[in-house]
């Protein structure tokens, strides 16, 4: 009797093992080979590489589709084409979903979506990050409208989770049509060069509708979205590179808006002098220098992690650590269009500021900005409302905000780069700073128009007036004298001043008026 029971149990366990191992084979050997030939890992390989060894715990492996239309009734789709679960990344829990392209092209149907909803709901309850590894032909066409409902439920959850838990998407294959909107609703989009693309409509439709001929890659590849649209924050070289970079990003992020920032061990010293900064500003105001060297000089061990490296290069956003704590840096980049603020730079910085504020990451701003970009192209693209985003994002941010003016800080753009009146906790300037309503040449043209046109020697008169304007305003002393900036520091002291300020401000608590939410000029 006892033996019969044991045999029956074994039989059931064997059956379970057989079913499970069938599902684990995904779409089968030939489709896995095809995936590899395209330079792509399978969904399971991706999850294995992404999580700490042996830590991945799969959820809802046995879920099946229940559609019978267009021959689907007879079609087995292992795990319904998506692998979901959770595991550890550098010892911290993260939830994830990975489309399995080898099963029905990773297409998303009703039950497939339900698995993603479940794991997103778990991430929300557990207050842990959610990562989506996308490689899918989009809505499962045979299932019809339930697959659209599936996407709708994901968009809704992406929105509910926004600002509550970090959400990251990696595009590791096709992503077309409405399927692009979940990535766009998440905080960070990674893409793999050559093997991934995302677009609203593919090349065939583009050709049919507007007669334009374009390849998949040109239209929506990683480089296109990392350099032209800004949809992609990180264009990576391979699946492995992409997964490693997501792990790095997660090392800067808290689990949720209610969790402490991850503190890395720090061997760098809080009072390290950065003597190289004393000579970094060129003698001439229109010469460029490398702002990334400034950021790296103040960062622990000279390390920075930079999203949007290839888009809107006139502004830099980056994560660094100071004394082990993650910090979000925003800096004008004089190497590209003189570091001027334009539509894209404003959007790039504003979204980064709002992300950091949502997740309690202090903001450090380096200012060297000649102004907002003039001209019809920018005006007609809405520089007014895009530029306003930056003012809004900085003003609404309640995390510690420290600003260092390295050189130019002119006009509205001076205000826009986290000035005192936008709530900066502490504004410092290097002795090389020029804080003014506008540059000397432009100012003299406006203020001394009559004197210049009446002068016997206009060039000599202009030089004299420019010099006098520069003596008055093109330095940090006028602003410091009025308390508009808090302090003038030697460039070499920048790291130690920032480290001290961040230590002092670490328990900063600032509340805003009770209301439903702000209305940022989108
Ligand atoms: C059902 C799909 C599918 C889909 C691919 N497959 N996409 N099945 N619904 N959306 C299936 C294929 O039929 C095939 O099944 C297998 O996946 C592999 O696809 P292939 O075409 O053989 O692969 P490949 O040549 O690499 O081409 C990949 C592809 C192509 C470019 C993604 O499959 C494709 O164009 N798919 C349709 C893309 C699309 O139009 N999606 C938009 C759907 S509408 P078999 O059985 O032959 O192996 C949408 C709207 C969402 O997504 C809106 C949300 C709001």
Coordinates of C-alpha atoms and ligand atoms in Angstrom, one line a residue:
X1 CA 0.0 0.0 0.0
X2 CA 2.8 2.4 1.1
X3 CA 4.8 1.4 -2.0
X4 CA 1.8 2.0 -4.3
X5 CA 1.5 5.5 -2.8
X6 CA 5.2 6.1 -3.3
X7 CA 5.0 4.9 -7.0
X8 CA 2.0 7.1 -7.6
X9 CA 3.8 10.1 -6.2
X10 CA 6.9 9.4 -8.2
X11 CA 4.8 9.1 -11.3
X12 CA 3.2 12.5 -10.6
X13 CA 6.5 14.1 -9.9
X14 CA 8.0 12.5 -13.1
X15 CA 5.0 13.9 -15.1
X16 CA 5.6 17.3 -13.6
X17 CA 9.3 17.1 -14.4
X18 CA 8.6 16.1 -18.0
X19 CA 6.0 18.9 -18.5
X20 CA 8.4 21.4 -16.9
X21 CA 11.4 20.3 -19.0
X22 CA 9.2 20.5 -22.2
X23 CA 8.3 24.1 -21.3
X24 CA 11.9 25.0 -20.5
X25 CA 12.9 24.1 -24.1
X26 CA 11.0 27.1 -25.3
X27 CA 10.5 27.1 -29.1
X28 CA 12.9 24.2 -29.7
X29 CA 16.4 23.8 -30.8
X30 CA 16.1 25.1 -34.4
X31 CA 14.5 28.4 -33.3
X32 CA 17.0 28.8 -30.5
X33 CA 19.8 28.3 -33.0
X34 CA 18.2 31.0 -35.2
X35 CA 18.1 33.3 -32.3
X36 CA 21.8 32.7 -31.6
X37 CA 22.6 33.2 -35.3
X38 CA 21.1 36.6 -35.1
X39 CA 23.5 37.4 -32.3
X40 CA 20.8 37.2 -29.6
X41 CA 20.5 35.2 -26.4
X42 CA 17.3 33.5 -25.6
X43 CA 15.0 34.8 -22.9
X44 CA 16.2 32.3 -20.4
X45 CA 19.8 32.9 -21.2
X46 CA 19.2 36.6 -20.7
X47 CA 17.6 36.1 -17.3
X48 CA 20.4 33.8 -16.3
X49 CA 23.0 36.3 -17.2
X50 CA 21.1 39.2 -15.7
X51 CA 20.5 37.8 -12.3
X52 CA 23.1 36.7 -9.7
X53 CA 24.0 33.1 -10.3
X54 CA 21.2 30.6 -9.4
X55 CA 19.0 33.3 -8.0
X56 CA 16.3 33.5 -10.6
X57 CA 12.9 32.2 -9.4
X58 CA 10.4 31.7 -12.2
X59 CA 6.7 32.6 -11.8
X60 CA 3.7 31.1 -13.7
X61 CA 5.7 28.8 -16.0
X62 CA 2.6 26.7 -16.7
X63 CA 0.3 29.5 -17.9
X64 CA -1.2 28.7 -21.3
X65 CA -3.1 30.7 -23.8
X66 CA -6.8 29.9 -24.2
X67 CA -7.4 31.3 -27.6
X68 CA -8.9 29.0 -30.3
X69 CA -9.1 31.4 -33.2
X70 CA -7.0 31.1 -36.4
X71 CA -5.6 27.7 -35.5
X72 CA -4.3 28.8 -32.1
X73 CA -6.3 26.0 -30.4
X74 CA -3.9 23.4 -31.6
X75 CA -0.8 25.6 -31.0
X76 CA 1.4 25.0 -28.0
X77 CA 3.2 28.2 -26.9
X78 CA 5.6 27.3 -24.1
X79 CA 5.2 29.5 -21.1
X80 CA 3.0 31.6 -23.4
X81 CA 6.1 33.2 -24.8
X82 CA 7.2 35.2 -21.8
X83 CA 9.4 34.2 -18.9
X84 CA 8.6 36.0 -15.7
X85 CA 10.0 36.0 -12.1
X86 CA 12.4 37.6 -9.7
X87 CA 15.9 37.2 -8.6
X88 CA 18.9 39.0 -7.1
X89 CA 21.0 41.7 -8.8
X90 CA 24.1 42.4 -6.7
X91 CA 22.2 40.7 -3.8
X92 CA 19.1 42.9 -4.2
X93 CA 15.7 41.7 -5.3
X94 CA 14.5 42.7 -8.8
X95 CA 11.4 41.5 -10.7
X96 CA 11.6 40.8 -14.4
X97 CA 9.8 39.7 -17.6
X98 CA 11.5 38.5 -20.8
X99 CA 9.7 37.9 -24.1
X100 CA 10.7 34.5 -25.6
X101 CA 11.0 35.2 -29.3
X102 CA 11.4 31.5 -30.1
X103 CA 7.8 30.9 -29.0
X104 CA 5.3 32.5 -31.3
X105 CA 7.7 35.4 -31.9
X106 CA 7.4 36.5 -28.3
X107 CA 3.9 37.8 -29.3
X108 CA 1.8 39.2 -26.5
X109 CA -1.6 37.6 -25.9
X110 CA -4.1 37.8 -23.1
X111 CA -2.4 35.2 -20.8
X112 CA 1.1 36.3 -21.7
X113 CA 0.1 39.8 -20.6
X114 CA -1.5 38.4 -17.4
X115 CA 1.9 36.9 -16.5
X116 CA 3.5 40.3 -16.9
X117 CA 0.8 42.0 -14.9
X118 CA 1.3 39.5 -12.1
X119 CA 5.1 40.1 -11.8
X120 CA 4.6 43.9 -12.1
X121 CA 2.0 43.7 -9.3
X122 CA 4.5 41.7 -7.2
X123 CA 7.2 44.3 -7.8
X124 CA 4.8 47.0 -6.7
X125 CA 3.7 45.2 -3.6
X126 CA 7.3 44.3 -2.7
X127 CA 8.5 47.8 -3.7
X128 CA 11.3 46.5 -5.9
X129 CA 12.5 47.5 -9.4
X130 CA 10.9 46.0 -12.5
X131 CA 12.9 45.1 -15.6
X132 CA 11.4 44.1 -19.0
X133 CA 13.6 42.4 -21.6
X134 CA 11.7 43.0 -24.9
X135 CA 12.0 40.8 -28.0
X136 CA 8.6 40.4 -29.5
X137 CA 6.5 40.6 -32.7
X138 CA 3.9 42.7 -30.7
X139 CA 0.3 42.0 -30.1
X140 CA -0.6 38.3 -30.9
X141 CA -2.6 38.9 -34.0
X142 CA -4.7 35.8 -33.8
X143 CA -6.0 36.6 -30.4
X144 CA -7.5 39.9 -31.4
X145 CA -8.5 42.6 -29.0
X146 CA -7.6 40.7 -25.7
X147 CA -4.0 41.2 -26.7
X148 CA -4.6 44.9 -26.9
X149 CA -6.2 44.8 -23.5
X150 CA -3.0 43.1 -22.4
X151 CA -0.9 46.0 -23.4
X152 CA -3.4 48.4 -21.8
X153 CA -2.9 46.7 -18.5
X154 CA 0.9 47.0 -18.8
X155 CA 0.7 50.7 -19.7
X156 CA -1.6 51.3 -16.7
X157 CA 0.8 49.5 -14.3
X158 CA 3.8 51.3 -15.8
X159 CA 2.1 54.6 -15.0
X160 CA 1.0 53.6 -11.5
X161 CA 4.6 52.4 -10.8
X162 CA 6.1 55.6 -12.1
X163 CA 8.1 57.4 -9.4
X164 CA 7.4 54.5 -7.0
X165 CA 9.7 51.8 -8.2
X166 CA 12.5 52.1 -10.8
X167 CA 11.3 50.6 -14.2
X168 CA 13.8 49.7 -16.9
X169 CA 13.2 48.3 -20.4
X170 CA 15.8 46.6 -22.6
X171 CA 14.9 46.4 -26.3
X172 CA 16.7 43.2 -27.5
X173 CA 14.8 42.5 -30.7
X174 CA 11.7 43.9 -32.5
X175 CA 9.3 46.2 -30.8
X176 CA 6.7 47.7 -33.0
X177 CA 3.4 49.5 -33.0
X178 CA 1.8 50.3 -29.6
X179 CA 4.3 47.9 -28.0
X180 CA 6.7 50.8 -28.0
X181 CA 4.7 52.6 -25.4
X182 CA 5.5 50.5 -22.4
X183 CA 9.2 51.1 -22.9
X184 CA 8.5 54.8 -23.3
X185 CA 6.6 54.8 -20.0
X186 CA 9.5 53.3 -18.1
X187 CA 12.3 55.3 -16.6
X188 CA 15.2 53.9 -18.7
X189 CA 15.4 52.4 -22.2
X190 CA 18.3 50.3 -23.2
X191 CA 18.8 49.0 -26.8
X192 CA 21.2 46.5 -28.4
X193 CA 22.9 47.8 -31.5
X194 CA 22.1 45.9 -34.8
X195 CA 19.7 43.4 -33.2
X196 CA 17.0 45.6 -31.9
X197 CA 14.6 48.2 -33.2
X198 CA 11.5 50.0 -32.2
X199 CA 9.0 52.1 -34.1
X200 CA 5.4 53.0 -34.4
X201 CA 5.2 51.8 -38.0
X202 CA 7.8 49.8 -39.8
X203 CA 9.6 50.5 -43.1
X204 CA 6.8 49.0 -45.3
X205 CA 4.1 51.2 -43.9
X206 CA 6.4 54.2 -44.0
X207 CA 6.9 53.6 -47.7
X208 CA 3.3 53.0 -48.4
X209 CA 2.0 56.1 -46.5
X210 CA 4.7 58.8 -47.2
X211 CA 6.9 57.2 -49.8
X212 CA 10.0 57.3 -47.7
X213 CA 12.5 54.4 -48.1
X214 CA 14.3 53.5 -44.8
X215 CA 15.7 50.4 -43.3
X216 CA 14.6 49.0 -39.9
X217 CA 17.9 50.1 -38.3
X218 CA 17.9 53.6 -39.7
X219 CA 14.3 54.1 -38.7
X220 CA 14.3 52.6 -35.2
X221 CA 17.7 51.0 -34.4
X222 CA 19.6 51.7 -31.2
X223 CA 21.8 54.4 -32.8
X224 CA 18.9 56.2 -34.3
X225 CA 17.1 56.3 -31.0
X226 CA 20.2 57.1 -29.0
X227 CA 21.3 60.0 -31.2
X228 CA 18.2 61.4 -32.9
X229 CA 15.0 60.8 -31.0
X230 CA 16.5 60.4 -27.4
X231 CA 14.0 57.5 -26.9
X232 CA 17.0 55.3 -26.0
X233 CA 19.1 56.1 -23.0
X234 CA 21.8 53.5 -23.5
X235 CA 22.8 52.0 -26.9
X236 CA 24.7 48.8 -26.0
X237 CA 27.0 46.6 -28.1
X238 CA 25.5 43.1 -27.4
X239 CA 23.0 41.3 -25.2
X240 CA 25.7 40.7 -22.6
X241 CA 26.8 44.4 -22.6
X242 CA 23.2 45.5 -22.2
X243 CA 22.5 43.2 -19.3
X244 CA 25.7 44.2 -17.5
X245 CA 24.9 47.9 -18.0
X246 CA 21.4 47.4 -16.5
X247 CA 23.0 45.9 -13.5
X248 CA 25.3 48.9 -13.2
X249 CA 22.4 51.3 -13.4
X250 CA 20.5 49.4 -10.7
X251 CA 23.6 49.8 -8.4
X252 CA 22.8 53.5 -8.3
X253 CA 19.1 53.2 -7.6
X254 CA 17.1 52.6 -4.5
X255 CA 14.5 49.7 -4.5
X256 CA 11.7 52.2 -4.4
X257 CA 10.9 55.8 -3.5
X258 CA 10.6 54.7 0.1
X259 CA 13.9 52.8 0.3
X260 CA 17.3 54.2 1.2
X261 CA 19.8 54.8 -1.6
X262 CA 22.3 52.0 -2.0
X263 CA 25.5 52.9 -0.2
X264 CA 28.7 51.7 -2.0
X265 CA 31.9 51.1 -0.1
X266 CA 34.1 54.1 -0.6
X267 CA 37.9 54.3 -0.5
X268 CA 38.1 57.8 -1.9
X269 CA 38.6 60.6 0.6
X270 CA 36.1 63.3 1.4
X271 CA 38.7 66.1 1.4
X272 CA 40.6 65.0 -1.8
X273 CA 41.8 68.1 -3.6
X274 CA 41.2 68.2 -7.4
X275 CA 44.2 70.4 -8.3
X276 CA 43.6 69.7 -12.0
X277 CA 40.5 71.8 -11.9
X278 CA 42.5 74.9 -11.1
X279 CA 43.7 75.0 -14.7
X280 CA 40.8 73.5 -16.6
X281 CA 39.0 76.8 -17.6
X282 CA 40.6 78.2 -20.8
X283 CA 41.9 81.8 -20.8
X284 CA 39.4 82.8 -23.5
X285 CA 35.7 82.7 -22.8
X286 CA 34.9 81.1 -26.2
X287 CA 37.3 78.2 -25.8
X288 CA 36.0 74.8 -24.8
X289 CA 37.0 72.4 -22.1
X290 CA 35.8 68.9 -21.1
X291 CA 33.1 69.2 -18.5
X292 CA 33.2 65.4 -18.0
X293 CA 36.7 65.9 -16.6
X294 CA 35.2 68.2 -14.0
X295 CA 32.5 65.6 -13.1
X296 CA 34.9 62.7 -12.9
X297 CA 37.4 64.8 -10.8
X298 CA 34.8 65.2 -8.1
X299 CA 33.3 61.7 -8.3
X300 CA 34.4 58.8 -6.1
X301 CA 37.3 57.1 -7.9
X302 CA 36.6 59.2 -11.0
X303 CA 33.6 57.1 -12.0
X304 CA 30.5 58.3 -13.8
X305 CA 27.7 56.5 -15.5
X306 CA 26.1 58.5 -18.2
X307 CA 22.6 58.0 -19.7
X308 CA 21.8 59.8 -23.0
X309 CA 25.5 60.1 -23.8
X310 CA 24.8 60.5 -27.5
X311 CA 21.7 62.7 -27.5
X312 CA 21.5 66.4 -26.7
X313 CA 25.2 66.4 -26.0
X314 CA 25.2 70.1 -25.0
X315 CA 24.0 68.9 -21.6
X316 CA 25.4 66.0 -19.6
X317 CA 23.4 64.0 -17.1
X318 CA 25.2 61.3 -15.1
X319 CA 25.2 59.3 -12.0
X320 CA 28.2 59.5 -9.8
X321 CA 28.9 58.6 -6.1
X322 CA 30.3 60.9 -3.5
X323 CA 31.4 59.1 -0.3
X324 CA 29.6 56.1 -1.6
X325 CA 26.2 57.8 -2.1
X326 CA 24.6 58.1 -5.5
X327 CA 24.3 61.6 -6.9
X328 CA 22.6 62.9 -10.1
X329 CA 24.7 65.4 -12.0
X330 CA 23.5 67.8 -14.6
X331 CA 26.1 69.9 -16.4
X332 CA 26.3 72.1 -19.4
X333 CA 28.8 70.8 -21.9
X334 CA 30.7 73.7 -23.5
X335 CA 32.1 71.2 -26.1
X336 CA 28.8 71.1 -27.9
X337 CA 27.1 74.3 -29.2
X338 CA 28.8 76.1 -26.3
X339 CA 26.6 74.2 -23.8
X340 CA 23.5 76.3 -24.8
X341 CA 20.1 75.1 -23.6
X342 CA 17.8 74.0 -26.4
X343 CA 14.6 71.9 -26.6
X344 CA 16.3 68.5 -26.4
X345 CA 18.8 69.6 -23.6
X346 CA 15.9 70.9 -21.6
X347 CA 13.9 67.7 -22.0
X348 CA 16.9 65.5 -21.2
X349 CA 17.8 67.4 -18.1
X350 CA 14.2 67.8 -16.8
X351 CA 13.4 64.1 -17.0
X352 CA 16.6 63.2 -15.3
X353 CA 16.0 65.7 -12.5
X354 CA 12.5 64.4 -12.0
X355 CA 13.7 60.8 -11.9
X356 CA 16.4 61.7 -9.3
X357 CA 13.9 63.7 -7.2
X358 CA 11.3 60.9 -7.3
X359 CA 14.0 58.4 -5.9
X360 CA 15.6 60.8 -3.4
X361 CA 18.9 61.1 -5.3
X362 CA 20.5 64.5 -4.5
X363 CA 21.2 66.8 -7.5
X364 CA 24.6 68.4 -8.3
X365 CA 24.6 71.0 -11.1
X366 CA 27.6 72.4 -12.9
X367 CA 26.8 75.6 -14.8
X368 CA 28.5 76.9 -17.8
X369 CA 25.7 78.2 -20.0
X370 CA 25.6 81.1 -22.5
X371 CA 21.8 81.1 -22.7
X372 CA 18.9 79.5 -24.5
X373 CA 19.3 78.7 -28.2
X374 CA 17.9 81.5 -30.4
X375 CA 16.3 81.2 -33.8
X376 CA 13.1 80.1 -35.6
X377 CA 13.9 76.4 -35.4
X378 CA 14.0 76.5 -31.6
X379 CA 11.2 78.9 -31.2
X380 CA 8.9 76.9 -33.5
X381 CA 9.9 73.7 -31.7
X382 CA 8.7 75.3 -28.5
X383 CA 11.8 76.2 -26.6
X384 CA 9.6 78.3 -24.4
X385 CA 7.6 75.4 -23.0
X386 CA 10.5 72.9 -23.1
X387 CA 12.8 75.4 -21.4
X388 CA 10.0 75.9 -18.8
X389 CA 10.2 72.2 -18.0
X390 CA 13.7 72.7 -16.6
X391 CA 12.6 75.5 -14.4
X392 CA 9.6 73.4 -13.2
X393 CA 11.7 70.2 -12.6
X394 CA 14.3 72.0 -10.6
X395 CA 11.8 74.0 -8.6
X396 CA 9.6 71.0 -7.7
X397 CA 12.6 68.9 -6.7
X398 CA 13.0 68.6 -2.9
X399 CA 16.2 66.6 -2.7
X400 CA 19.4 68.3 -1.7
X401 CA 20.4 70.6 -4.6
X402 CA 23.9 72.0 -5.0
X403 CA 25.1 74.2 -7.8
X404 CA 28.6 75.1 -8.9
X405 CA 29.1 77.8 -11.5
X406 CA 32.3 77.1 -13.4
X407 CA 32.1 79.8 -16.0
X408 CA 29.2 81.4 -17.8
X409 CA 25.8 81.8 -16.1
X410 CA 23.8 84.2 -18.3
X411 CA 20.2 85.3 -18.1
X412 CA 17.3 82.8 -18.1
X413 CA 19.7 79.9 -18.6
X414 CA 21.5 81.0 -15.4
X415 CA 18.2 80.7 -13.6
X416 CA 17.4 77.4 -15.3
X417 CA 20.5 75.7 -14.1
X418 CA 19.4 75.3 -10.5
X419 CA 19.9 78.9 -9.3
X420 CA 19.2 80.0 -5.7
X421 CA 15.7 81.1 -6.6
X422 CA 14.8 77.7 -8.0
X423 CA 15.5 76.3 -4.5
X424 CA 19.2 75.4 -4.7
X425 CA 20.4 74.7 -1.2
X426 CA 23.8 76.1 -1.9
X427 CA 25.3 77.8 -4.9
X428 CA 29.0 78.1 -5.3
X429 CA 31.1 79.7 -8.0
X430 CA 34.7 79.3 -9.2
X431 CA 36.7 82.6 -9.5
X432 CA 36.3 82.1 -13.3
X433 CA 32.5 82.5 -13.1
X434 CA 30.7 85.1 -15.1
X435 CA 27.2 85.7 -13.7
X436 CA 25.3 88.3 -15.7
X437 CA 22.0 89.0 -17.5
X438 CA 23.9 88.4 -20.8
X439 CA 27.3 88.3 -22.3
X440 CA 29.3 91.6 -22.5
X441 CA 29.1 92.1 -26.3
X442 CA 25.3 91.6 -26.5
X443 CA 24.7 93.7 -23.4
X444 CA 26.7 96.7 -24.8
X445 CA 24.9 96.4 -28.1
X446 CA 21.6 97.0 -26.3
X447 CA 22.6 99.4 -23.6
X448 CA 25.0 101.6 -25.5
X449 CA 23.5 101.5 -29.0
X450 CA 23.4 105.3 -29.2
X451 CA 26.9 105.8 -27.8
X452 CA 28.3 103.3 -30.2
X453 CA 26.7 104.8 -33.3
X454 CA 27.8 108.3 -32.2
X455 CA 31.4 107.4 -31.4
X456 CA 34.2 108.6 -33.7
X457 CA 35.9 105.2 -33.3
X458 CA 33.1 102.7 -32.7
X459 CA 35.5 99.7 -32.3
X460 CA 37.6 101.5 -29.6
X461 CA 34.4 102.7 -27.9
X462 CA 32.9 99.2 -28.0
X463 CA 36.1 97.7 -26.5
X464 CA 36.0 100.2 -23.7
X465 CA 32.3 99.6 -22.9
X466 CA 32.7 95.8 -23.0
X467 CA 35.7 96.0 -20.6
X468 CA 33.7 98.1 -18.2
X469 CA 30.7 95.7 -18.3
X470 CA 33.0 92.7 -17.8
X471 CA 34.6 94.4 -14.8
X472 CA 31.2 95.0 -13.3
X473 CA 29.4 91.7 -14.1
X474 CA 31.6 89.1 -15.7
X475 CA 32.8 87.7 -12.3
X476 CA 31.2 86.1 -9.3
X477 CA 31.8 88.9 -6.9
X478 CA 28.8 91.1 -7.8
X479 CA 26.5 88.0 -7.2
X480 CA 28.4 86.9 -4.1
X481 CA 28.2 90.4 -2.7
X482 CA 24.4 90.3 -2.9
X483 CA 24.2 86.8 -1.5
X484 CA 22.8 85.4 -4.8
X485 CA 25.5 82.8 -4.7
X486 CA 26.7 81.5 -1.3
X487 CA 30.4 81.2 -1.8
X488 CA 33.3 81.5 -4.2
X489 CA 35.6 78.5 -4.0
X490 CA 38.9 77.4 -5.4
X491 CA 38.2 74.8 -8.1
X492 CA 40.5 72.3 -6.4
X493 CA 38.2 72.4 -3.3
X494 CA 35.1 71.5 -5.2
X495 CA 34.9 67.8 -4.2
X496 CA 35.5 68.5 -0.5
X497 CA 32.9 71.3 -0.4
X498 CA 30.3 69.1 -2.1
X499 CA 31.1 66.2 0.1
X500 CA 30.7 68.4 3.2
X501 CA 27.4 69.9 1.9
X502 CA 25.9 66.6 1.0
X503 CA 26.8 65.3 4.5
X504 CA 25.2 68.3 6.1
X505 CA 22.1 68.1 3.9
X506 CA 21.5 64.4 4.0
X507 CA 18.4 64.7 6.2
X508 CA 16.9 67.5 4.2
X509 CA 13.1 67.4 4.4
X510 CA 11.1 69.9 2.4
X511 CA 7.3 69.8 1.9
X512 CA 5.2 71.4 -0.8
X513 CA 1.7 72.7 -0.9
X514 CA -0.9 69.9 -0.6
X515 CA -2.4 69.2 -4.0
X516 CA -3.1 66.4 -6.5
X517 CA 0.0 66.9 -8.6
X518 CA 1.9 69.6 -10.5
X519 CA 1.2 70.4 -14.1
X520 CA 4.6 70.4 -15.7
X521 CA 4.6 72.1 -19.1
X522 CA 4.8 68.9 -21.2
Ligands
LIG1 C1 1.4 36.4 -33.8 C2 3.6 36.4 -34.5 C3 3.6 37.8 -34.4 C4 2.4 38.5 -33.9 C5 5.5 37.2 -35.1 N1 4.8 36.1 -34.9 N2 4.8 38.3 -34.7 N3 2.5 35.7 -34.2 N4 1.4 37.7 -33.7 N5 2.4 39.8 -33.8 C6 5.2 34.7 -35.2 C7 5.3 34.4 -36.7 O1 4.1 34.1 -37.3 C8 6.3 33.2 -36.6 O2 5.5 32.1 -36.3 C9 7.2 33.6 -35.4 O3 6.4 34.5 -34.6 C10 8.5 34.2 -35.8 O4 8.2 35.2 -36.7 P1 9.0 35.4 -38.1 O5 8.2 36.3 -38.9 O6 9.3 34.1 -38.6 O7 10.3 36.1 -37.6 P2 11.2 37.2 -38.3 O8 11.4 36.8 -39.7 O9 12.4 37.3 -37.5 O10 10.3 38.5 -38.2 C11 10.0 39.1 -37.0 C12 9.0 40.2 -37.2 C13 7.7 39.7 -37.9 C14 9.6 41.4 -38.0 C15 8.6 40.7 -35.8 O11 7.3 38.5 -37.3 C16 6.6 40.6 -37.9 O12 6.6 41.5 -38.7 N6 5.6 40.3 -37.1 C17 4.4 41.2 -37.0 C18 4.8 42.5 -36.4 C19 3.6 43.4 -36.2 O13 3.0 43.9 -37.2 N7 3.2 43.6 -35.0 C20 2.2 44.5 -34.7 C21 1.0 43.8 -34.2 S1 -0.1 45.1 -33.7 P3 5.7 30.7 -36.9 O14 4.6 29.9 -36.3 O15 5.7 30.8 -38.3 O16 7.1 30.3 -36.3 C22 0.5 45.6 -32.2 C23 -0.3 46.7 -31.6 C24 -0.1 46.8 -30.2 O17 1.5 45.2 -31.7 C25 -0.9 47.9 -29.7 C26 -0.7 48.1 -28.2 C27 -1.5 49.3 -27.8

